[in-house]
XYZ file of C-alpha atoms in Angstrom:
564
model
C -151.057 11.399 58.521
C -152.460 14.504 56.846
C -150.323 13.839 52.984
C -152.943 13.554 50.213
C -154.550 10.364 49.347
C -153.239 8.572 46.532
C -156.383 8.253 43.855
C -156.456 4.564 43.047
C -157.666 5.313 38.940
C -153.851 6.586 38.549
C -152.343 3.730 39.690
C -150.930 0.867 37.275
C -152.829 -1.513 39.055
C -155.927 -0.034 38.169
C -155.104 -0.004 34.797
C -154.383 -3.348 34.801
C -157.805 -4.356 36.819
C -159.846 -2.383 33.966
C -158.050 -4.262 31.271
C -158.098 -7.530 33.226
C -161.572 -6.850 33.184
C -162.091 -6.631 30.365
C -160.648 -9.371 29.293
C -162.295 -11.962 31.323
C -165.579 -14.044 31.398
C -166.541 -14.998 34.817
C -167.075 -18.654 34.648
C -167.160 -20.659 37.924
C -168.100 -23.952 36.653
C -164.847 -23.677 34.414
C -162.660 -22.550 36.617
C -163.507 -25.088 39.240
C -163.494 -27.785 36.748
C -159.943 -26.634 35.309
C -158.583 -26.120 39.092
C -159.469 -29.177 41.550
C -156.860 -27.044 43.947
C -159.052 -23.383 43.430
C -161.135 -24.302 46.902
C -157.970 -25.388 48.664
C -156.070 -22.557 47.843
C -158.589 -19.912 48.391
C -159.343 -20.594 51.730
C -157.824 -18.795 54.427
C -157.612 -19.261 58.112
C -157.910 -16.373 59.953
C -158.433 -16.889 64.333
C -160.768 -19.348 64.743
C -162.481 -17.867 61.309
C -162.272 -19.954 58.186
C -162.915 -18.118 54.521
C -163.646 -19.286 51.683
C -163.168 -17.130 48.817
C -163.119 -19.449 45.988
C -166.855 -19.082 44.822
C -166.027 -15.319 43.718
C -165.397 -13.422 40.550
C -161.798 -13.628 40.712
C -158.844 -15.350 39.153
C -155.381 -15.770 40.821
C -154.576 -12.526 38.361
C -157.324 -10.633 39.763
C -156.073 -11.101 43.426
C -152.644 -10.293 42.574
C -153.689 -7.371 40.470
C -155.901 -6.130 43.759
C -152.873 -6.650 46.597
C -150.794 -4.621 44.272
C -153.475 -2.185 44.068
C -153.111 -1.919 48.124
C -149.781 -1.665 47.550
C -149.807 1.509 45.304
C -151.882 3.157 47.405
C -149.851 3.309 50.365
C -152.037 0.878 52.405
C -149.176 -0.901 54.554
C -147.905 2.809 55.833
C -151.832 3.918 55.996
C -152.640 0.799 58.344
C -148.941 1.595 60.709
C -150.483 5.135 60.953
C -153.398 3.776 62.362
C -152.294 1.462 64.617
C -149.534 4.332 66.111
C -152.021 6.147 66.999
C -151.475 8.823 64.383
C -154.505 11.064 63.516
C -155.595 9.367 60.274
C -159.570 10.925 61.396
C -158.352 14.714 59.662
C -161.692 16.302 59.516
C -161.954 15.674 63.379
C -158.136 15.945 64.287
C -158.152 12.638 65.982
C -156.513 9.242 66.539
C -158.382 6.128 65.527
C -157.425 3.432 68.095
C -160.496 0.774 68.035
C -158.018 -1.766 68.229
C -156.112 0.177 71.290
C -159.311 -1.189 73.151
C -158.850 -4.940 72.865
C -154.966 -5.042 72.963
C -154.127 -7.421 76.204
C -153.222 -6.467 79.829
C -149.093 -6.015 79.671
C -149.237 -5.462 76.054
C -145.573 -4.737 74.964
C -144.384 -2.403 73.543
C -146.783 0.378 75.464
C -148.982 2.367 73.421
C -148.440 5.925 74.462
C -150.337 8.731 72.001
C -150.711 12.222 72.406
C -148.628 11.688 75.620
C -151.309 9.952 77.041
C -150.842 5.558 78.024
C -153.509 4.318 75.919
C -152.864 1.030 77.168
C -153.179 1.947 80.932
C -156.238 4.086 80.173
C -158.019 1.458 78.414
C -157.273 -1.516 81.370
C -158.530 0.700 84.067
C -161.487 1.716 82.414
C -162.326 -1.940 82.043
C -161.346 -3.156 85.136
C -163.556 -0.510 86.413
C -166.376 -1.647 84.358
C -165.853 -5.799 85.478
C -165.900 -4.472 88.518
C -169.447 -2.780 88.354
C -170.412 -6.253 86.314
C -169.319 -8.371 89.017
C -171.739 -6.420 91.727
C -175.089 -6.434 89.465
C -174.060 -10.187 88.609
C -173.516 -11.000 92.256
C -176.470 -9.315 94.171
C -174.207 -6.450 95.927
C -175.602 -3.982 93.830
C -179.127 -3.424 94.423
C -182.079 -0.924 93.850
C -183.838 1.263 96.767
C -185.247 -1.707 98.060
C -182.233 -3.804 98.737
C -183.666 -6.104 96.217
C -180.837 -7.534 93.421
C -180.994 -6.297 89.487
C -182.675 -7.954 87.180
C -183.429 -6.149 84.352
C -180.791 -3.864 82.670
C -182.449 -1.313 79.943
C -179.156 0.136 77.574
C -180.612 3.015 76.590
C -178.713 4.688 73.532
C -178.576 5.153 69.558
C -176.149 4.343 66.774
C -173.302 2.742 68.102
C -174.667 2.981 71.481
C -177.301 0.530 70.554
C -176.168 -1.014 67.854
C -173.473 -2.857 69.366
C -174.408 -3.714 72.157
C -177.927 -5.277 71.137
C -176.002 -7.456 68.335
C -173.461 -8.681 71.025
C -176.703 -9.643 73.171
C -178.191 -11.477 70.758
C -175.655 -12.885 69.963
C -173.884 -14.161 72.906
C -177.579 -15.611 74.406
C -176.190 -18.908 75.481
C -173.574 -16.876 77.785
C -175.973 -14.722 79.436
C -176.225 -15.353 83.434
C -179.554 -16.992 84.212
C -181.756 -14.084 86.205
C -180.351 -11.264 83.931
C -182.120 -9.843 80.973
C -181.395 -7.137 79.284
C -183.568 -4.837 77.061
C -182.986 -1.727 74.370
C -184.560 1.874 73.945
C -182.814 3.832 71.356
C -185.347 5.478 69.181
C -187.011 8.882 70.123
C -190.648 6.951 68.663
C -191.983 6.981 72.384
C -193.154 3.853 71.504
C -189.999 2.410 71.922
C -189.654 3.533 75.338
C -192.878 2.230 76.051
C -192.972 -0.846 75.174
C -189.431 -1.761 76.473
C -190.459 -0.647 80.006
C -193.849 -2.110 79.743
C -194.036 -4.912 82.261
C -190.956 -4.465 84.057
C -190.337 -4.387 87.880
C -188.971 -0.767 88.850
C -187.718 -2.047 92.189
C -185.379 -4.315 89.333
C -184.625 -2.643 86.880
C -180.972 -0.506 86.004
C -180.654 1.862 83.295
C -177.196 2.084 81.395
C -177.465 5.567 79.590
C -174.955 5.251 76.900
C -174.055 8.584 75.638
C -169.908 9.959 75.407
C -171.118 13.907 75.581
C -174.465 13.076 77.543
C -175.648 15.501 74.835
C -177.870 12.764 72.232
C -181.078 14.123 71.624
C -182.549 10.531 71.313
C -180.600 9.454 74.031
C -181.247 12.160 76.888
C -184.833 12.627 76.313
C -185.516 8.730 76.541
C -183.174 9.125 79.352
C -185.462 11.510 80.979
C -188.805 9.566 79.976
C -187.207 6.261 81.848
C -186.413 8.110 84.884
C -189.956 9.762 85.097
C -190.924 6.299 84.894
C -188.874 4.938 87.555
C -189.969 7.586 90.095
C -193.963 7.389 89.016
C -193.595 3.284 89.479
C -191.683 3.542 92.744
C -193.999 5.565 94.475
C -197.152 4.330 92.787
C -195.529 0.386 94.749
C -194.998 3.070 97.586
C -191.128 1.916 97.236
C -190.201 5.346 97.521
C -191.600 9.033 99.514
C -192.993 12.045 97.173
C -190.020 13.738 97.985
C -186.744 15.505 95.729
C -184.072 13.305 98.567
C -186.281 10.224 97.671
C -186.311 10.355 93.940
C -182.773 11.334 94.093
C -181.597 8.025 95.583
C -183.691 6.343 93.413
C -181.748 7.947 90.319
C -178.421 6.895 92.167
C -179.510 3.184 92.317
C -181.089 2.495 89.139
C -179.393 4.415 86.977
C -175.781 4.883 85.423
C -173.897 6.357 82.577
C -171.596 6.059 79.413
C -169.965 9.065 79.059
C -167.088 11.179 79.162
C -169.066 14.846 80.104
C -169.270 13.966 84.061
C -171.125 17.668 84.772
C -174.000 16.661 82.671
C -173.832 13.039 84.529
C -173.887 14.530 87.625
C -176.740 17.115 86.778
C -179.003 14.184 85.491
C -178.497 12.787 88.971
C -176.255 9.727 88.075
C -173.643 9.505 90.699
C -170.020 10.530 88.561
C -168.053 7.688 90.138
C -171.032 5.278 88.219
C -169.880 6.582 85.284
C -167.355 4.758 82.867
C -165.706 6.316 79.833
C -164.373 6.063 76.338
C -161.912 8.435 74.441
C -162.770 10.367 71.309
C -160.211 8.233 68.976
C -163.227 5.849 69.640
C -166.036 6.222 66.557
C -169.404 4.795 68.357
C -169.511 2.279 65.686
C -166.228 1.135 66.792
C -166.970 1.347 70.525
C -169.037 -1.963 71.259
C -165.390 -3.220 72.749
C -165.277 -0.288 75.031
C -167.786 0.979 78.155
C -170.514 0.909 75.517
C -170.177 -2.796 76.284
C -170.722 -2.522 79.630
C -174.750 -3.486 79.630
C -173.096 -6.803 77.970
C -170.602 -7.042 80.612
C -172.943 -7.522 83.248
C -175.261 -9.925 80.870
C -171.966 -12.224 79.976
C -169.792 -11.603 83.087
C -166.056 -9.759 82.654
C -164.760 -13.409 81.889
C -166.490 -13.889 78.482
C -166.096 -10.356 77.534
C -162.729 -10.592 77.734
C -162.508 -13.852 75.278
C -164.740 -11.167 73.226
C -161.917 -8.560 73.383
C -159.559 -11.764 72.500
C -161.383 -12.058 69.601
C -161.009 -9.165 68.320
C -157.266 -9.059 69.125
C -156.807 -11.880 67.155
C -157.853 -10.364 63.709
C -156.199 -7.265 64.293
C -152.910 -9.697 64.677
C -153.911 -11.118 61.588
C -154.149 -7.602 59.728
C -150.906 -6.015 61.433
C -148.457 -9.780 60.515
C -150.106 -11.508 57.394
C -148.389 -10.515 54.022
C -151.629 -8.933 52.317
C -151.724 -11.980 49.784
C -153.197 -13.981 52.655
C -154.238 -11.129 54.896
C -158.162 -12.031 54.834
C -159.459 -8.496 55.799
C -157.363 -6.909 53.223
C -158.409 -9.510 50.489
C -161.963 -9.415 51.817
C -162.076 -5.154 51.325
C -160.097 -5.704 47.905
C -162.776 -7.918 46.285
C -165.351 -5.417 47.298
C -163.803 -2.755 45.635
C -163.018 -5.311 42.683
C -167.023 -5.805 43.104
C -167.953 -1.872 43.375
C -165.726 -0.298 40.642
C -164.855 -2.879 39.009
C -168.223 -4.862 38.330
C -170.607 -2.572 39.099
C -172.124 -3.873 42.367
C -173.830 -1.648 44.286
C -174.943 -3.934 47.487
C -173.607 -6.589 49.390
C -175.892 -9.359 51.591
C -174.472 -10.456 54.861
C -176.650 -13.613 55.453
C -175.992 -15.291 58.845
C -177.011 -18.891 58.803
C -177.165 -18.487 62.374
C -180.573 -16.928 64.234
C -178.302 -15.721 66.913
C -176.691 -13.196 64.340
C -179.976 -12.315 62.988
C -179.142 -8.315 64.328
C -175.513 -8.611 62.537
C -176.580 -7.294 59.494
C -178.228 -4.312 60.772
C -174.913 -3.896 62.693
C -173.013 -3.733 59.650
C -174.999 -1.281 57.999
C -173.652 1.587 60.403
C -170.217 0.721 60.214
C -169.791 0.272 56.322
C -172.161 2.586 55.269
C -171.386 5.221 58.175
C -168.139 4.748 57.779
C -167.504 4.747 53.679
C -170.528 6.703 52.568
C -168.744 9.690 51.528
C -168.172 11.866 48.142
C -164.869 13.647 49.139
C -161.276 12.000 50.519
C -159.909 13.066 53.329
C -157.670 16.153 52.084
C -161.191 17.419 50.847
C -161.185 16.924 47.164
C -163.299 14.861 45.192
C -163.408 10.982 45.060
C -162.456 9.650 41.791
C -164.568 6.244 42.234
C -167.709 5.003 43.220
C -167.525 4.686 47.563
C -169.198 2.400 49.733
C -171.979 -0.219 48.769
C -175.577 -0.562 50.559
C -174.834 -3.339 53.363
C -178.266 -5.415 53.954
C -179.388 -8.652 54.656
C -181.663 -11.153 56.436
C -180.686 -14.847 58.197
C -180.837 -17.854 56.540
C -183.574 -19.724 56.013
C -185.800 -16.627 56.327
C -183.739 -14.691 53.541
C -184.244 -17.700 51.223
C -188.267 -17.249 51.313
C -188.164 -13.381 50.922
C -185.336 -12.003 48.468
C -182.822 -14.696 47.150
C -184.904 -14.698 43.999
C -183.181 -11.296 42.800
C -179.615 -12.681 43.838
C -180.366 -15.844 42.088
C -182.016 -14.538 38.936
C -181.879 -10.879 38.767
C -180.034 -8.544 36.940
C -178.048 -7.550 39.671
C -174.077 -8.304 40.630
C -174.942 -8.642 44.485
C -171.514 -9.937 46.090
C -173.065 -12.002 49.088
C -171.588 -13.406 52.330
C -172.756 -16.019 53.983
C -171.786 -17.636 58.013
C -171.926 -20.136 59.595
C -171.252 -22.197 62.664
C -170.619 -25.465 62.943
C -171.818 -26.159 66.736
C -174.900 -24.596 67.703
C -175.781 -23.651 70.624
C -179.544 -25.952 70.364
C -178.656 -29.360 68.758
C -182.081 -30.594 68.422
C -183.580 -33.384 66.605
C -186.376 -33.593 64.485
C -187.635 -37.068 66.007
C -191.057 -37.130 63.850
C -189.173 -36.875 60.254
C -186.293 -39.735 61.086
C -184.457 -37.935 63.981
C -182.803 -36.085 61.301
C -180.423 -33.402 63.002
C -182.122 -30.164 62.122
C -178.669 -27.808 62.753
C -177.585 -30.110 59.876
C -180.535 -29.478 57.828
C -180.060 -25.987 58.109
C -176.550 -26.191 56.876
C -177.541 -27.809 53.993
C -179.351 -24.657 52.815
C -176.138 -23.090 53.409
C -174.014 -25.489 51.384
C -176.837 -25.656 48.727
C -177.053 -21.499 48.339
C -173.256 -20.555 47.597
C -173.287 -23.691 45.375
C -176.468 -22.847 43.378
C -175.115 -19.417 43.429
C -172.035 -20.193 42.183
C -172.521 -22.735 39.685
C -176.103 -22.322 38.609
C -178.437 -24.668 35.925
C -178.122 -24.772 32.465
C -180.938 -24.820 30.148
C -179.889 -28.349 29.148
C -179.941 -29.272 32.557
C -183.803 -28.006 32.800
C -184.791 -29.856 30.228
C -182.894 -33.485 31.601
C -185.677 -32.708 34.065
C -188.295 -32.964 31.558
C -189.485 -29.158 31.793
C -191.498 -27.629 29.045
C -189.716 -26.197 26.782
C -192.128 -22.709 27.043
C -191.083 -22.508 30.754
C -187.410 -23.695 30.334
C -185.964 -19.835 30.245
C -187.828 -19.752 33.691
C -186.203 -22.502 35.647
C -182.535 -21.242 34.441
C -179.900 -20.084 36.491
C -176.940 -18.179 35.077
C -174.529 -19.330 38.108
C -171.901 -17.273 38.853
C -172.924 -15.089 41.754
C -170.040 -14.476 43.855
C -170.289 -15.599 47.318
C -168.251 -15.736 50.402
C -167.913 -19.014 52.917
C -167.477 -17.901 56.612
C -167.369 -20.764 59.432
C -166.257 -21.123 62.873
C -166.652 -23.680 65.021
C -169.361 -21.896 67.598
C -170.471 -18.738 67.803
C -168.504 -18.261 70.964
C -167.853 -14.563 72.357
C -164.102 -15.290 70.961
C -165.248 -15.766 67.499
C -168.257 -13.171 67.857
C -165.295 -10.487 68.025
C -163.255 -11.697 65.342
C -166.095 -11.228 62.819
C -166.682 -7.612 64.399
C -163.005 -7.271 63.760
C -163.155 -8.673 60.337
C -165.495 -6.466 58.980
C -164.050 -3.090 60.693
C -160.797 -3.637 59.138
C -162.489 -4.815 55.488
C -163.932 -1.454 55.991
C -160.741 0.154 56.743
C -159.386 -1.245 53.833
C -161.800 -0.083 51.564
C -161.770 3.342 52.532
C -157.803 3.675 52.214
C -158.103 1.999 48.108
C -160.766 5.420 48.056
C -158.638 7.692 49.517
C -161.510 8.502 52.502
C -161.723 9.521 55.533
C -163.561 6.111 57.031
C -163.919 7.661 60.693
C -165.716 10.858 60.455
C -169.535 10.825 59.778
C -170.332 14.649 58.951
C -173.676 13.352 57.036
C -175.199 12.404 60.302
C -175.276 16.142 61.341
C -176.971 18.489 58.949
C -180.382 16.019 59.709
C -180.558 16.767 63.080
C -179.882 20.564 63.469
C -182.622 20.939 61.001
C -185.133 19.220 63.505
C -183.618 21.286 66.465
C -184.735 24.268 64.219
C -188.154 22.700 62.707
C -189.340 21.088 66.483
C -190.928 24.504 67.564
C -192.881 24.713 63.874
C -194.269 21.690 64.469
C -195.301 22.815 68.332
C -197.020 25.310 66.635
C -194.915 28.699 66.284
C -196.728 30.518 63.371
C -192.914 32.177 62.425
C -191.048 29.218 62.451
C -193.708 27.375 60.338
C -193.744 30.226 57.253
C -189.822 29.620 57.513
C -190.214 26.316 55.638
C -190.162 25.860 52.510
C -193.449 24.618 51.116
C -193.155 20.742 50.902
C -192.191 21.030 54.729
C -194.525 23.026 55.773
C -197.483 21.097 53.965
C -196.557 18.490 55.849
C -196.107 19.946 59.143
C -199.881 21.530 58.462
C -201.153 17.936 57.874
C -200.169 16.269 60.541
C -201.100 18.862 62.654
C -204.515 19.156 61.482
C -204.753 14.967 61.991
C -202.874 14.851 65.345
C -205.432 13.315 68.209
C -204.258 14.178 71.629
């Protein structure tokens, strides 16, 4: 789909929103009190999801007012493009088929793009993967001497890492007992350091998650794990001083993400331990795909397919539900309601759930990545603000740190907060009553949105017999939109239907801006700079004068303070 976006200001929707607007006080405590049926009836269902939307800055109005906005532009034929496999990604001249990678073995009808069956593709790559699981899991795949894996080290960046490290942390409770796995991603070398530090080489399996085998980060931590491996190996005298020698050992401790099987091979990976993704696949899209397969082996191929279930099930939800009640689509409509609209410029994502505690950082790259652009996708200018700075902490933690400025600040800071009902340690607090502490934690959810929401009134400060001078202190304005998310366990199921949930509340948003939500051209310019600054900071007298003079002041300071 290459027609011109359709810019969302000309739209009588818009119009309407601004005037709407305009004509509206936010007041939660008056709207509830008016509407005993506003909680009810803004609450949505959505898999195994429920959403509460009720404690945000809208009116039945506004949400009607934002679906037609959808409507006008042109997000029902935007979303079939997608989902056909047509090549909404322009700047790249691909498909975008995320959801291609989670559709169900015997999916009907087949999805065939580009003359090419996505669906058949996408099975055997993952059958190929369980397959690999199922060895590491069970023993039959072992190191160079015969002993069983124990430690897998993902090593990647962005949505190599990202992913995958979330879903870990995550999905703890499913992990097989014996298996751990562990992270390098950043070039630091501490990083890679301290990751390896204390691990068994004899033990250990590298996943090297790159699709061109071409990552800067990536390769060179790559090559810094494998010189590890072979100076451990033959310091335990597990392996001879010889090329044959370390070459095995490559072969049985290490293989690969990637599509670029020459470069595979020439690292020394063995091509056939390779798996593969496709390049309608964004790597903050791609946690679903072979860049899962580190979590395959942690969870086993059972559980990771409930986790492509999950998934599945939202994008069901997107493709069927009437927009009204479609919860991604109202979800990325009250953002832009929030951004344009009210002048937000962040949104918290506050997990009242430790095991999420990496999910916020895993929503950075995909909203931010994804919508953090300044032209649409036929290259002109956007005509609205884009994208909004994605942060945010668990709950309790967040509560001691930086709730203050969403409470009392001067900020709009649309927040969402999740929760499970089950978790996966029911203890007991036995010293303070056996109070159940999962429900004690809860209650600081319950209590946040509803402080948030409804806030204290001067009046009600002084009820509590606060003086006067310190009355302005102790008041909160209320309405501070929040949104409710529960499920009853953080299961892998429900794991990938709030992966899915977000994606697609990105999607949205990018289609109301008229962007191009797949590409991420900012990500370059940083990097071929350093490629062309690395031998300056080596030393080379010419490429050091080539700098311009911040640059090269501080290229000149740290070498002048570098101890080697």
């Amino acid at each position: 789909m290459t027609t011109a976006p359709i810019d969302p200001t000309t739209t009588s929707a818009w119009a309407e929103l601004v005037a709407h607007r305009d004509a509206t006080t936010p007041d939660l405590r008056a709207w509830f009190a008016a509407d005993p049926e506003r909680a009810q009836r803004l609450s949505f269902e959505v898999g195994d999801l429920h959403v509460d939307l009720s404690k945000n800055l809208v009116t039945d109005e506004t949400l009607v007012l934002l679906v037609r906005l959808a409507e006008e532009v042109g997000l029902a034929a935007r979303l079939e493009a997608m989902l056909a496999g047509e090549h909404i990604n322009v700047t790249e001249d691909r498909a975008v088929l995320h959801t291609a990678l989670r559709r169900p073995p015997g999916a009907e009808p087949r999805l065939v793009v580009d003359g090419q069956d996505v669906d058949a593709d996408v099975q055997g790559e993952l059958e190929k993967v369980f397959a690999f699981a199922d060895r590491v899991r069970s023993g039959e795949w072992t190191g160079v001497t015969g002993e069983r894996i124990r430690t897998v080290v993902n090593i990647g960046i962005g949505g190599s890492d990202l992913g995958p490290v979330m879903a870990y942390e995550a999905l703890k409770p499913y992990v097989a007992e014996g298996v751990e796995l562990r992270f390098v991603s950043n070039i630091d070398p501490t990083d890679v350091a301290e990751t390896l530090a204390g691990l068994d080489p004899a033990t250990t399996l590298f996943v090297v998650a790159s699709k061109t085998f071409g990552t800067l980060e990536t390769l060179t931590n790559a090559r810094l794990a494998r010189a590890w491996l072979w100076r451990e190996l033959a310091a335990a005298g597990a392996i001879e001083d010889s090329d044959d020698a370390r070459s095995d050992a490559v072969a049985k401790h290490f293989v690969a993400v990637s599509t670029a099987l020459d470069k595979v091979a020439a690292f020394g990976i063995d091509p056939e331990n390779a798996f593969g993704f496709w390049d309608w696949v964004g790597g903050r899209y791609s946690v679903d795909s072979a860049i899962g397969t580190s979590l395959a082996v942690a969870i086993g191929p059972d559980a990771f397919r409930d986790f492509l279930a999950g998934f599945h099930a939202v994008d069901e939800h997107l493709r069927t539900v009437p927009f009204e009640r479609n919860v991604p689509v109202l979800m990325g409509l009250l953002n832009v309601w929030y951004v344009n609209l009210l002048d937000a410029h962040t949104h918290a994502v506050l997990p009242y759930a430790q095991h999420l505690h990496r999910f916020p950082a895993y929503l950075q790259q995909l909203t931010m990545e994804s919508n953090g652009k300044s032209v649409r996708w036929d290259g002109s200018p956007v005509t609205t603000q884009t994208g909004e700075v994605f942060w945010g902490e668990p709950g309790t933690n967040g509560q001691h740190a930086f709730y203050q400025l969403i409470h009392q600040g001067t900020r709009v800071v649309p927040a969402d907060f999740i929760a499970v009902a089950t978790p996966a340690h029911p203890l007991r607090d036995a010293d303070a009553g056996d109070v159940d502490v999962h429900e004690l934690f809860l209650a600081n959810f319950f209590a946040q949105t509803k402080a948030l929401a409804f806030g204290k009134t001067a009046d009600e400060v002084r009820a509590e017999g606060t003086a006067e001078e310190i009355v302005p202190a102790r008041v909160f304005d209320g309405n501070r939109p929040t949104t409710s998310i529960m499920a009853p366990a953080l299961t892998p199921s429900v794991l990938g239907q709030l992966i899915a949930l977000y994606e697609h509340i990105t999607f949205v948003q990018g289609v109301v801006w008229g962007i191009d939500s797949f590409d991420q051209w900012g990500v370059e310019l940083g990097k071929v700079l350093a490629n062309q600054i690395t031998p300056a900071v080596a030393g080379d007298a010419e490429a050091l004068a080539a700098q311009d003079p911040s640059t090269r002041a501080l290229i000149e300071y740290y070498r002048a303070h570098r101890r080697r």
